[in-house]
Amino acid sequence: MDDSDDDRWKNAGTCDPKTGRIYRTFEGTFNGVNALFARGDKFREAANNNVSNEYYIKTRCGNVSMDRPYGPGGRFPGHLTSAELRPELLPKAAYRFPRARPTRTRSSSATRI
């Protein structure tokens, strides 16, 4: 199976912060920044992570709750990436990407400077 046919990503979208357009993730590099906020009030299957696995995403393309389709005509029911890591798509600015690596988890943040 080609990665672009993987059911988990087939209907995923990526935000172009410069234009506000959402495009299919596999139309890009599949190298993006994800800003997911656990909702805590909606759950899919318990095997996912037992904390919350419905997410809220805020992007320059709009605000999305992943329990409902989003984008033009509700085209995208899957994951939304906040921005693709391609210099021509990011707003002109300097960015700093710190990475925390505690014992069991990893987290990253981006700061526009």
PDB file of C-alpha atoms in Angstrom:
ATOM      1  CA  MET A   1       0.000   0.000   0.000  1.00  0.00           C
ATOM      2  CA  ASP A   2       1.236   3.478  -0.869  1.00  0.00           C
ATOM      3  CA  ASP A   3       1.466   5.747   2.223  1.00  0.00           C
ATOM      4  CA  SER A   4      -0.946   8.176   0.583  1.00  0.00           C
ATOM      5  CA  ASP A   5      -3.608   5.462   0.690  1.00  0.00           C
ATOM      6  CA  ASP A   6      -3.195   4.805   4.430  1.00  0.00           C
ATOM      7  CA  ASP A   7      -6.701   5.207   5.895  1.00  0.00           C
ATOM      8  CA  ARG A   8      -5.392   7.206   8.857  1.00  0.00           C
ATOM      9  CA  TRP A   9      -4.190   9.996   6.574  1.00  0.00           C
ATOM     10  CA  LYS A  10      -6.382   9.661   3.498  1.00  0.00           C
ATOM     11  CA  ASN A  11      -8.666  12.521   4.575  1.00  0.00           C
ATOM     12  CA  ALA A  12      -6.157  14.606   6.524  1.00  0.00           C
ATOM     13  CA  GLY A  13      -5.709  18.272   5.707  1.00  0.00           C
ATOM     14  CA  THR A  14      -2.847  20.734   6.021  1.00  0.00           C
ATOM     15  CA  CYS A  15      -3.289  24.469   6.544  1.00  0.00           C
ATOM     16  CA  ASP A  16      -1.376  26.914   4.360  1.00  0.00           C
ATOM     17  CA  PRO A  17      -1.065  29.809   6.854  1.00  0.00           C
ATOM     18  CA  LYS A  18      -0.117  32.241   4.089  1.00  0.00           C
ATOM     19  CA  THR A  19      -3.286  31.765   2.017  1.00  0.00           C
ATOM     20  CA  GLY A  20      -5.690  30.205   4.546  1.00  0.00           C
ATOM     21  CA  ARG A  21      -6.244  27.291   2.131  1.00  0.00           C
ATOM     22  CA  ILE A  22      -6.562  23.731   3.440  1.00  0.00           C
ATOM     23  CA  TYR A  23      -5.139  21.077   1.121  1.00  0.00           C
ATOM     24  CA  ARG A  24      -4.801  17.300   1.295  1.00  0.00           C
ATOM     25  CA  THR A  25      -1.782  16.412   3.432  1.00  0.00           C
ATOM     26  CA  PHE A  26      -0.354  14.114   0.761  1.00  0.00           C
ATOM     27  CA  GLU A  27      -0.266  17.009  -1.724  1.00  0.00           C
ATOM     28  CA  GLY A  28       2.634  18.337   0.383  1.00  0.00           C
ATOM     29  CA  THR A  29       5.730  16.997   2.101  1.00  0.00           C
ATOM     30  CA  PHE A  30       3.926  15.327   5.039  1.00  0.00           C
ATOM     31  CA  ASN A  31       6.322  17.213   7.311  1.00  0.00           C
ATOM     32  CA  GLY A  32       4.230  19.499   9.456  1.00  0.00           C
ATOM     33  CA  VAL A  33       3.614  21.198  12.757  1.00  0.00           C
ATOM     34  CA  ASN A  34       0.713  19.800  14.754  1.00  0.00           C
ATOM     35  CA  ALA A  35      -0.953  21.874  17.464  1.00  0.00           C
ATOM     36  CA  LEU A  36      -3.487  19.514  19.020  1.00  0.00           C
ATOM     37  CA  PHE A  37      -5.403  20.316  22.184  1.00  0.00           C
ATOM     38  CA  ALA A  38      -7.118  17.405  23.917  1.00  0.00           C
ATOM     39  CA  ARG A  39     -10.801  18.192  24.430  1.00  0.00           C
ATOM     40  CA  GLY A  40     -11.291  15.897  27.410  1.00  0.00           C
ATOM     41  CA  ASP A  41     -15.025  15.547  26.763  1.00  0.00           C
ATOM     42  CA  LYS A  42     -15.110  13.258  23.709  1.00  0.00           C
ATOM     43  CA  PHE A  43     -13.442   9.915  23.166  1.00  0.00           C
ATOM     44  CA  ARG A  44     -12.994   7.504  20.308  1.00  0.00           C
ATOM     45  CA  GLU A  45     -11.770   3.985  21.060  1.00  0.00           C
ATOM     46  CA  ALA A  46     -10.199   3.612  24.510  1.00  0.00           C
ATOM     47  CA  ALA A  47      -7.088   1.986  23.052  1.00  0.00           C
ATOM     48  CA  ASN A  48      -5.924   5.336  21.667  1.00  0.00           C
ATOM     49  CA  ASN A  49      -4.569   7.023  24.813  1.00  0.00           C
ATOM     50  CA  ASN A  50      -7.186   6.959  27.587  1.00  0.00           C
ATOM     51  CA  VAL A  51      -6.804  10.702  28.213  1.00  0.00           C
ATOM     52  CA  SER A  52      -8.838  12.128  25.370  1.00  0.00           C
ATOM     53  CA  ASN A  53      -8.582  11.476  21.721  1.00  0.00           C
ATOM     54  CA  GLU A  54     -10.880  14.045  20.248  1.00  0.00           C
ATOM     55  CA  TYR A  55      -8.942  17.190  19.599  1.00  0.00           C
ATOM     56  CA  TYR A  56      -9.434  20.862  18.996  1.00  0.00           C
ATOM     57  CA  ILE A  57      -7.103  22.592  16.557  1.00  0.00           C
ATOM     58  CA  LYS A  58      -6.653  26.325  16.055  1.00  0.00           C
ATOM     59  CA  THR A  59      -4.907  27.349  12.835  1.00  0.00           C
ATOM     60  CA  ARG A  60      -4.708  30.356  10.559  1.00  0.00           C
ATOM     61  CA  CYS A  61      -7.135  28.426   8.346  1.00  0.00           C
ATOM     62  CA  GLY A  62      -9.733  28.404  11.123  1.00  0.00           C
ATOM     63  CA  ASN A  63     -10.693  26.542  14.250  1.00  0.00           C
ATOM     64  CA  VAL A  64     -11.447  22.840  13.963  1.00  0.00           C
ATOM     65  CA  SER A  65     -12.955  20.267  16.276  1.00  0.00           C
ATOM     66  CA  MET A  66     -11.896  16.898  14.922  1.00  0.00           C
ATOM     67  CA  ASP A  67     -15.245  15.275  15.711  1.00  0.00           C
ATOM     68  CA  ARG A  68     -16.764  17.095  12.704  1.00  0.00           C
ATOM     69  CA  PRO A  69     -15.637  17.423   9.069  1.00  0.00           C
ATOM     70  CA  TYR A  70     -13.979  20.733   8.177  1.00  0.00           C
ATOM     71  CA  GLY A  71     -12.713  22.641   5.171  1.00  0.00           C
ATOM     72  CA  PRO A  72     -14.526  23.527   1.956  1.00  0.00           C
ATOM     73  CA  GLY A  73     -17.685  21.436   1.712  1.00  0.00           C
ATOM     74  CA  GLY A  74     -16.670  19.403   4.789  1.00  0.00           C
ATOM     75  CA  ARG A  75     -14.055  17.675   2.609  1.00  0.00           C
ATOM     76  CA  PHE A  76     -11.725  16.766   5.466  1.00  0.00           C
ATOM     77  CA  PRO A  77     -12.918  14.538   8.333  1.00  0.00           C
ATOM     78  CA  GLY A  78      -9.374  13.603   9.435  1.00  0.00           C
ATOM     79  CA  HIS A  79      -6.424  15.253  11.121  1.00  0.00           C
ATOM     80  CA  LEU A  80      -5.526  18.922  10.429  1.00  0.00           C
ATOM     81  CA  THR A  81      -1.863  19.936  10.394  1.00  0.00           C
ATOM     82  CA  SER A  82      -1.332  23.555  11.459  1.00  0.00           C
ATOM     83  CA  ALA A  83       1.450  24.308   8.974  1.00  0.00           C
ATOM     84  CA  GLU A  84       3.766  22.442   6.670  1.00  0.00           C
ATOM     85  CA  LEU A  85       7.460  22.875   7.335  1.00  0.00           C
ATOM     86  CA  ARG A  86       8.317  24.552   4.063  1.00  0.00           C
ATOM     87  CA  PRO A  87       9.884  28.028   4.302  1.00  0.00           C
ATOM     88  CA  GLU A  88       7.725  29.411   1.498  1.00  0.00           C
ATOM     89  CA  LEU A  89       4.548  28.530   3.452  1.00  0.00           C
ATOM     90  CA  LEU A  90       5.533  29.974   6.831  1.00  0.00           C
ATOM     91  CA  PRO A  91       4.945  33.646   7.653  1.00  0.00           C
ATOM     92  CA  LYS A  92       8.172  35.646   7.328  1.00  0.00           C
ATOM     93  CA  ALA A  93       9.644  35.546  10.832  1.00  0.00           C
ATOM     94  CA  ALA A  94      12.306  33.842  12.884  1.00  0.00           C
ATOM     95  CA  TYR A  95      11.184  30.732  14.777  1.00  0.00           C
ATOM     96  CA  ARG A  96      12.590  28.877  17.760  1.00  0.00           C
ATOM     97  CA  PHE A  97      11.664  25.197  18.298  1.00  0.00           C
ATOM     98  CA  PRO A  98      12.554  23.969  21.805  1.00  0.00           C
ATOM     99  CA  ARG A  99      12.047  20.296  22.570  1.00  0.00           C
ATOM    100  CA  ALA A 100      11.402  18.908  26.032  1.00  0.00           C
ATOM    101  CA  ARG A 101      12.402  15.274  26.579  1.00  0.00           C
ATOM    102  CA  PRO A 102      11.229  14.055  29.955  1.00  0.00           C
ATOM    103  CA  THR A 103      11.566  10.387  30.781  1.00  0.00           C
ATOM    104  CA  ARG A 104       8.368   9.056  29.198  1.00  0.00           C
ATOM    105  CA  THR A 105       6.961  11.786  26.959  1.00  0.00           C
ATOM    106  CA  ARG A 106       8.103  14.308  24.389  1.00  0.00           C
ATOM    107  CA  SER A 107       6.706  17.728  23.745  1.00  0.00           C
ATOM    108  CA  SER A 108       7.633  20.531  21.410  1.00  0.00           C
ATOM    109  CA  SER A 109       6.642  24.139  21.122  1.00  0.00           C
ATOM    110  CA  ALA A 110       7.203  26.862  18.567  1.00  0.00           C
ATOM    111  CA  THR A 111       7.707  30.513  19.342  1.00  0.00           C
ATOM    112  CA  ARG A 112       7.605  33.229  16.761  1.00  0.00           C
ATOM    113  CA  ILE A 113      10.357  35.702  17.607  1.00  0.00           C
TER     114      ILE A 113
END
